[in-house]
Short mmCIF file of C-alpha atoms in Angstrom, two decimals:
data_model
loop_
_atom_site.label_atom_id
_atom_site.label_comp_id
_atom_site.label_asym_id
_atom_site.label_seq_id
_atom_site.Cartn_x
_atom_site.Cartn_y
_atom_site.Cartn_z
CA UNK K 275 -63.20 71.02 115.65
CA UNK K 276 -62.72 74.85 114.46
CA UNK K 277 -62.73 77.23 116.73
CA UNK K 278 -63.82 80.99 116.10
CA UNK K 279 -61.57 83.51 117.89
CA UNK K 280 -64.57 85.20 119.44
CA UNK K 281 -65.12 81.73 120.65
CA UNK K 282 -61.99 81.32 122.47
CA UNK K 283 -61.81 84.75 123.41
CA UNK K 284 -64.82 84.38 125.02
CA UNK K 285 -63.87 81.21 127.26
CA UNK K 286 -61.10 83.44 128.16
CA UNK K 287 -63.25 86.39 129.01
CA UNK K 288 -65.66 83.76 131.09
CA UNK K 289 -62.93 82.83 133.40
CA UNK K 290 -62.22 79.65 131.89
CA UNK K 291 -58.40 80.33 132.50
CA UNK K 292 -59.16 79.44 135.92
CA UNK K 293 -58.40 75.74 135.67
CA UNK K 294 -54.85 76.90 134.44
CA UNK K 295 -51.62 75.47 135.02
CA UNK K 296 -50.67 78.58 137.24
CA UNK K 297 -54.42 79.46 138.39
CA UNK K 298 -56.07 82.25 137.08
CA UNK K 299 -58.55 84.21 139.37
CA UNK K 300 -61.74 85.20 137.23
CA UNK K 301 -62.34 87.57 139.77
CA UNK K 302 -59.51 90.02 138.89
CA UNK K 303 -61.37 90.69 135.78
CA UNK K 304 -62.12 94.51 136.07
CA UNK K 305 -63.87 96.90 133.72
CA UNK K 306 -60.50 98.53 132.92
CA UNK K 307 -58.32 95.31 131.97
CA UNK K 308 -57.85 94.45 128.50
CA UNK K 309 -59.37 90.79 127.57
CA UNK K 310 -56.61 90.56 124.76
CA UNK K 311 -53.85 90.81 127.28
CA UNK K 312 -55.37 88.01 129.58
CA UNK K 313 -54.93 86.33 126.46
CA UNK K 314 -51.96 86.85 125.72
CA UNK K 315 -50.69 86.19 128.83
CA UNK K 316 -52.08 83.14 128.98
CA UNK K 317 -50.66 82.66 125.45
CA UNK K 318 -47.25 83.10 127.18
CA UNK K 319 -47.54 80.86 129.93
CA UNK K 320 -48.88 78.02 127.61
CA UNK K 321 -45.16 78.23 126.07
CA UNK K 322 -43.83 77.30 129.56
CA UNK K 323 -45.96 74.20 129.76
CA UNK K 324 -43.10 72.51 127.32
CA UNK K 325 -41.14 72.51 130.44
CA UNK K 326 -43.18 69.51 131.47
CA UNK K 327 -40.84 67.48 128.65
CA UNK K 328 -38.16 67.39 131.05
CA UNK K 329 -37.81 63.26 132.25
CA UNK K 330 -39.42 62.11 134.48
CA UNK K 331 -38.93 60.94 138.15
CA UNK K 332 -38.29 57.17 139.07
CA UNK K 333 -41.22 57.43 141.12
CA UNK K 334 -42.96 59.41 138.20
CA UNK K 335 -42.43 56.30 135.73
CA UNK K 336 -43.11 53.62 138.06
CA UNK K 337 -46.92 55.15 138.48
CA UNK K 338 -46.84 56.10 134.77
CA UNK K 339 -46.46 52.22 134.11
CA UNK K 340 -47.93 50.92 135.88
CA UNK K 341 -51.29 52.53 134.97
CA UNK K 342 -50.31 51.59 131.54
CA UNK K 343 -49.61 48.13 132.15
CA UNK K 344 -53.18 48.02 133.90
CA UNK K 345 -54.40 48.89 130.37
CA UNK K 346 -52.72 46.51 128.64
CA UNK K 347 -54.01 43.86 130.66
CA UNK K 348 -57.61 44.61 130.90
CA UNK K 349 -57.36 45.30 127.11
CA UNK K 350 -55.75 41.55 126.92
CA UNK K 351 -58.58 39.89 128.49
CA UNK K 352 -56.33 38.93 131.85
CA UNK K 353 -53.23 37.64 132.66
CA UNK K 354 -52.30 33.72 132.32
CA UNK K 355 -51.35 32.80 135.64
CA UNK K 356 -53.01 30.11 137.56
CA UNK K 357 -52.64 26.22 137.45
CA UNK K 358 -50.13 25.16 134.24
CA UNK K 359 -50.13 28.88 133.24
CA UNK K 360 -48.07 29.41 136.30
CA UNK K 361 -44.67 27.82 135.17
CA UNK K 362 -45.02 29.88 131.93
CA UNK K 363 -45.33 32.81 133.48
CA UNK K 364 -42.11 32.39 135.75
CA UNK K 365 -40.37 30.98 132.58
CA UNK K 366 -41.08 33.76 130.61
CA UNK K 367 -39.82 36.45 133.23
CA UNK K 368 -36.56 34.51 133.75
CA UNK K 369 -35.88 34.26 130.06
CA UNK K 370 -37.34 38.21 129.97
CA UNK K 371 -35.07 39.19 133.38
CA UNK K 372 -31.89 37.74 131.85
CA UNK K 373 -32.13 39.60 129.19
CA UNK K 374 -33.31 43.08 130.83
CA UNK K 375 -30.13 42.35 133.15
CA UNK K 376 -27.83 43.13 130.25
CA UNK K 377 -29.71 46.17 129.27
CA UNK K 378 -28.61 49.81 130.15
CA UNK K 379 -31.33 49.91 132.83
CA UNK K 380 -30.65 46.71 134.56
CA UNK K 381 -31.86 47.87 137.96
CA UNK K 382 -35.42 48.39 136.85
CA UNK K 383 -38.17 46.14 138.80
CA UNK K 384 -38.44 44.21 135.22
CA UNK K 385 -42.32 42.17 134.77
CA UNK K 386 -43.39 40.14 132.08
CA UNK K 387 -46.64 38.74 131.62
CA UNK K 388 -48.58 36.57 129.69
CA UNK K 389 -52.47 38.10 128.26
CA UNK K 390 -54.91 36.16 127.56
CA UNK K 391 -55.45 37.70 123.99
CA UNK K 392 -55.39 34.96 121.23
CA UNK K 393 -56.46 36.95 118.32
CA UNK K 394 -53.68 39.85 118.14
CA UNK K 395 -50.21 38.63 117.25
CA UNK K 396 -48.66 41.04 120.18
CA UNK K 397 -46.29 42.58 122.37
CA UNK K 398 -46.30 45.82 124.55
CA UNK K 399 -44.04 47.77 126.63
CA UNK K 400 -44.84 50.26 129.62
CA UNK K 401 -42.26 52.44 131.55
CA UNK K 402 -40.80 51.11 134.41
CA UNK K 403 -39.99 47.71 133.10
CA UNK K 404 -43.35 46.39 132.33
CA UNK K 405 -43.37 43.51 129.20
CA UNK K 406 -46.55 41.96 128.03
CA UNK K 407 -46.67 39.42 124.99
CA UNK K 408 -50.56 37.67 124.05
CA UNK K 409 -50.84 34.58 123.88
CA UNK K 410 -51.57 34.37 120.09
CA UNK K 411 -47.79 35.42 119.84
CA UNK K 412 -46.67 32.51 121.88
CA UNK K 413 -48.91 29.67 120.19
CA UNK K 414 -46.50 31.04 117.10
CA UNK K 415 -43.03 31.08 118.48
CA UNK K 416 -40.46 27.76 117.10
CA UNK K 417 -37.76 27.90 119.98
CA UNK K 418 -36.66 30.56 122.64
CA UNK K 419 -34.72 32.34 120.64
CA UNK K 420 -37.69 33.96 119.39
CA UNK K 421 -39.24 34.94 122.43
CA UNK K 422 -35.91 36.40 123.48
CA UNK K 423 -35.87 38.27 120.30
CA UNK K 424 -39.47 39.35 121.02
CA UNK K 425 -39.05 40.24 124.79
CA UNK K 426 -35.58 41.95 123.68
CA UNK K 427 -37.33 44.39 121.23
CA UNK K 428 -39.73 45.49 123.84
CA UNK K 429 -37.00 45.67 126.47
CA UNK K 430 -35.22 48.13 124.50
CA UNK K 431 -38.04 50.25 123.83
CA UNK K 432 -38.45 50.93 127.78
CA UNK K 433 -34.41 51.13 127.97
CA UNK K 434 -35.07 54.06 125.24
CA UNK K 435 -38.23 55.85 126.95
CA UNK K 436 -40.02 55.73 123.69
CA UNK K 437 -43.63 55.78 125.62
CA UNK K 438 -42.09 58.60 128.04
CA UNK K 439 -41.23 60.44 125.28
CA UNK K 440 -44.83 60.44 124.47
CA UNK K 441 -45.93 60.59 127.63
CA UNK K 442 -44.18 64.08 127.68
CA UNK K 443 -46.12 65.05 124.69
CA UNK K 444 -48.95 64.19 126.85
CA UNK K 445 -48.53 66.28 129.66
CA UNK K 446 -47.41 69.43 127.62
CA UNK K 447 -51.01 68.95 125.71
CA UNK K 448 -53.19 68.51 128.89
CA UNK K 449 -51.16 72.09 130.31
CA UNK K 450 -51.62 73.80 127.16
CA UNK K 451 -55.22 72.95 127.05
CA UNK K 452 -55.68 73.54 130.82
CA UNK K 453 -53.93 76.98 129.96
CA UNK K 454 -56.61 77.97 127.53
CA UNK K 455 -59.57 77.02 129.61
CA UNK K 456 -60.36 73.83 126.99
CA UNK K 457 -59.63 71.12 129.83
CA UNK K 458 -60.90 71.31 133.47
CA UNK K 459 -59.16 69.18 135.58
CA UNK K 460 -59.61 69.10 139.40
CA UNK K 461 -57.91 72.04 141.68
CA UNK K 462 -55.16 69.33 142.47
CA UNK K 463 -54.49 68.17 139.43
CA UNK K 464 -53.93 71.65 138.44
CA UNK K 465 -51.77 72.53 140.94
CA UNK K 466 -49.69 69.23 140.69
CA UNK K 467 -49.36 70.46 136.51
CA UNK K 468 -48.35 74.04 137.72
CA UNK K 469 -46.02 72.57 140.46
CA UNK K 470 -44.16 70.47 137.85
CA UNK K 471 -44.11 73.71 135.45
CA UNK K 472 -42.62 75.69 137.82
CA UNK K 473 -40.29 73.37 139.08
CA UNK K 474 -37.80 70.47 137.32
CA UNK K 475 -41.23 69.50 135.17
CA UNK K 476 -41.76 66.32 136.69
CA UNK K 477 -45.17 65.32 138.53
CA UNK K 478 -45.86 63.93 141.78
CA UNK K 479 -48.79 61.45 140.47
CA UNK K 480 -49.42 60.67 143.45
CA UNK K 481 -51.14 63.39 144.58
CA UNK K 482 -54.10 63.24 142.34
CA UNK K 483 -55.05 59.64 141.18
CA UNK K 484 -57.36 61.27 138.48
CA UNK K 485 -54.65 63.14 136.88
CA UNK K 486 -52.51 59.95 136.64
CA UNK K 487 -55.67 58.40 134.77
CA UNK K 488 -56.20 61.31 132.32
CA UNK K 489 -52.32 61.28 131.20
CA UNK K 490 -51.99 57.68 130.83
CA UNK K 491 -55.06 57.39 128.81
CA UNK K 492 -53.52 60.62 126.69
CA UNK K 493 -50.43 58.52 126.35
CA UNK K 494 -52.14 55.16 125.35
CA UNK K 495 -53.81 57.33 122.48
CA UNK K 496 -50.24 58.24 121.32
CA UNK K 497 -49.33 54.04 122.04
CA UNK K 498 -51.89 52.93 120.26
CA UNK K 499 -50.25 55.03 117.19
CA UNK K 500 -47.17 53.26 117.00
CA UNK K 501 -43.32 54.43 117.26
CA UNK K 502 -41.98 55.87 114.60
CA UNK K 503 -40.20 54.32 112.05
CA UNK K 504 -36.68 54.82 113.34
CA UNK K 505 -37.64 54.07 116.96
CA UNK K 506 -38.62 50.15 116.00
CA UNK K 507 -35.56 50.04 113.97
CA UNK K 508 -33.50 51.08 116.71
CA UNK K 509 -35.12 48.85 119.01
CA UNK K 510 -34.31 46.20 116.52
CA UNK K 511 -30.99 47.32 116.81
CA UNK K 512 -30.49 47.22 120.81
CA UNK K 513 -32.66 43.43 120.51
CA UNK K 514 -29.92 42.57 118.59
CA UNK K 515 -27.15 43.22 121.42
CA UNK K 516 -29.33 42.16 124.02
CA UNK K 517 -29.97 38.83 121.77
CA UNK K 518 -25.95 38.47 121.44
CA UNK K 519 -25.06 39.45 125.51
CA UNK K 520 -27.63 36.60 126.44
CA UNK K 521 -25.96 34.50 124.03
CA UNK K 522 -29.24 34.01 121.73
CA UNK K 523 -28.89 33.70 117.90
CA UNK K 524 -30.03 37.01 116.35
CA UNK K 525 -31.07 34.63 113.15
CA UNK K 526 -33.85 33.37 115.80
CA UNK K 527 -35.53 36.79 115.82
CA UNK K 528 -34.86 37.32 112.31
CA UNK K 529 -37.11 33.86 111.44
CA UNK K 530 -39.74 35.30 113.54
CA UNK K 531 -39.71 38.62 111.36
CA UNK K 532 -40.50 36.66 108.87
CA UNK K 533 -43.43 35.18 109.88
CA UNK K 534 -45.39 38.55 110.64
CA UNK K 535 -47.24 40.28 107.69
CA UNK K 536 -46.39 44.53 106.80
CA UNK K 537 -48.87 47.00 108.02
CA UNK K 538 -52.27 46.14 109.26
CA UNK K 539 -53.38 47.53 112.40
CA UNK K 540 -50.87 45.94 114.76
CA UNK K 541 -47.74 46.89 112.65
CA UNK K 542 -49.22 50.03 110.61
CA UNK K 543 -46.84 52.00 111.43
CA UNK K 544 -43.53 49.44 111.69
CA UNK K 545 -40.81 49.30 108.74
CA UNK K 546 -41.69 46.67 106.58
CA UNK K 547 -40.18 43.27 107.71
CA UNK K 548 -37.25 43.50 104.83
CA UNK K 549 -36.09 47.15 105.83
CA UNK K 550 -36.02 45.14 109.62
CA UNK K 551 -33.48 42.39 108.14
CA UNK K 552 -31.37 44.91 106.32
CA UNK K 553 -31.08 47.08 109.66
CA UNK K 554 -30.55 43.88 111.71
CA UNK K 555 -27.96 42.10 109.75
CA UNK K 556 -25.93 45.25 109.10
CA UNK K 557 -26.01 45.92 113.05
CA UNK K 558 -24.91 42.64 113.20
CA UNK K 559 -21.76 42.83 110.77
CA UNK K 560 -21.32 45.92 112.37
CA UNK K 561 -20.36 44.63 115.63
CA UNK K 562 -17.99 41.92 114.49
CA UNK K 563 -14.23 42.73 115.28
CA UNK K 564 -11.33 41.48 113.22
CA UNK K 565 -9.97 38.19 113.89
CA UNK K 566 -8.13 38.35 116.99
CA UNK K 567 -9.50 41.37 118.69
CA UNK K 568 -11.41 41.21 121.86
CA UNK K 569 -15.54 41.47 120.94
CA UNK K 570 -17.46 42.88 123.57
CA UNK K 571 -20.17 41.00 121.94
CA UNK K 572 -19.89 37.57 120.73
CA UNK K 573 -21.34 36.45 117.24
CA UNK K 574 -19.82 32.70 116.85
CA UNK K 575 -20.69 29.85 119.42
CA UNK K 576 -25.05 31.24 120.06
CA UNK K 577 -27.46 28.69 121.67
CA UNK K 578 -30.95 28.43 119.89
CA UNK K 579 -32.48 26.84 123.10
CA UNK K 580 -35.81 24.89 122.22
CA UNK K 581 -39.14 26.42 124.23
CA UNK K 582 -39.81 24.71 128.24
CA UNK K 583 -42.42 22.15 128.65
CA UNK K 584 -44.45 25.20 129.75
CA UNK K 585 -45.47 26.18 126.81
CA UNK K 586 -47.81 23.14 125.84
CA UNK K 587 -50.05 24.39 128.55
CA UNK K 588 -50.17 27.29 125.16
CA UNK K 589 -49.67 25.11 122.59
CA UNK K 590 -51.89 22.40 123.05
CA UNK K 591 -50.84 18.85 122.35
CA UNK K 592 -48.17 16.83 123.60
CA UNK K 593 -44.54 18.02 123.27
CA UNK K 594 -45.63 20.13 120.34
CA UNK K 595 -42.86 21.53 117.55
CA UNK K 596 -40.19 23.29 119.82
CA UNK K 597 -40.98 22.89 122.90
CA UNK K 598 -38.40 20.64 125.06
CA UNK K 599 -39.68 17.58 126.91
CA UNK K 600 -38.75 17.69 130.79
CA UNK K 601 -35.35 16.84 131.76
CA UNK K 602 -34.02 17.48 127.91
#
């Protein structure tokens, strides 16, 4: 919405810059001051907000995500855990922990779950080592290959702080707008944004639960957007060598590529499902070594493990396509 600059200069001159970052005192408003340079000034410290950028605590994305993953779930309809759901939820975070156990950030408290969603063919990410997948995904996967392949490419989008990256973009908007007098925020909240300013730019969220709840609802706005182009096709790229360290097939994940349809409000913003083969199979000639050399990362000898009995309690039927009896 456009903005006249008597307008703004106005909140300005109203002492609306007193829910900023640093704390402006209305107050000190005198006859002889000059309402341009409280402007100004307040344009300057608005630049300093960008400090907030800086990455965040442990303890910062652990509240981050898990207010995220609280979205995700209510958004899902629920998690699937009680009765039969049970063993597919404890499969699915040993075939998800193996795999995050060979990532770069193996020592994050890694949990997958299961939502209840069965119309969006889905996964999510949150910081912190959060994994969801909907259940419409599962009812869809052949053999475990593919939910590796699925659970990998989410994995690697944590291990790359592609939601804290716009979670930063977050928190530099809500300072800039609490700078200008467009945002009020509690006194707390505003002095947990100018504390983090004015120090290493990270937040103590939990100070003030309601400025946890506006920045993670900022930052599911920016979710909800999708990554950018490269970002899923370097998440591809890190699923891959997940995929291979696990010993999974990448041709697994590439079978499930093929199943999903370009664009449409799930994948709007995704490369289109060739440009994801091309970029997966050259990552995967790429890290082939010459006969004889030693391979960090093995591409002969991959299991393509059929899906545990679990997943009929998903599936529906008995033993249906892929899934292994128990005991075989």
């Amino acid at each position: 919405m456009m903005r006249t600059g008597w307008k703004v200069l106005a909140l300005v001159g109203l002492g609306a810059l007193t829910a900023s970052c640093k704390g402006f005192n209305a107050s000190s408003l005198t006859r002889g001051e000059n309402i341009l340079g409280k402007l100004s000034a307040a344009s300057a410290e608005a630049k300093t907000c960008k400090k907030l950028r800086a990455a965040p605590s442990v303890q910062e994305e652990y509240a981050l995500g898990g207010a995220l993953a609280i979205n995700f779930v209510r958004r899902g309809g629920g998690l699937l855990l009680d009765g039969p759901n049970d063993a597919l939820h404890r499969y699915v975070n040993v075939v998800g922990k193996n795999l995050a156990a060979q990532s770069a950030r193996p020592t994050l408290e890694w949990t997958f779950g299961v939502l209840q969603d069965t119309s969006q063919f889905n996964a999510m990410s949150a910081p912190g080592g959060y994994v969801f997948v909907t259940r419409k995904l599962l009812q869809g996967l052949e053999n475990e290959g593919q939910l590796a392949g699925v659970l990998a490419h989410e994995i690697a989008h944590v291990t790359l702080k592609h939601a804290i990256h716009q979670y930063g973009d977050a928190k530099v908007k809500t300072c800039e707008l609490v700078t200008y007098g467009e945002a009020v925020l509690s006194p707390t909240a505003v002095k947990v944004l100018s504390a983090g300013r004015n120090g290493d730019g990270t937040l103590d969220l939990d100070q003030d639960p309601g400025l946890l709840g506006h920045l993670s609802e900022k930052t599911i706005d920016l979710i909800d957007k999708g990554n950018a182009k490269e970002q899923e096709l370097e998440a591809d790229r890190i699923a891959v060598e997940l995929m291979l360290s696990a010993g999974y097939t990448p041709d697994d994940y590439l079978a499930l590529l093929a199943k999903t349809k370009d664009g449409g409000s799930t994948f709007a913003n995704h490369p289109g499902k060739d440009e994801r083969r091309r970029n997966i199979l050259a990552h995967v000639q790429a890290l082939k070594q010459p006969a004889g050399a030693f391979s960090g990362l093995a591409t002969e000898g991959l299991r393509s493990p059929p899906l545990s009995p679990a997943f009929a309690a998903v599936r529906g039927g008995n033993n249906p396509r892929g899934v292994a009896k128990d005991g075989k």
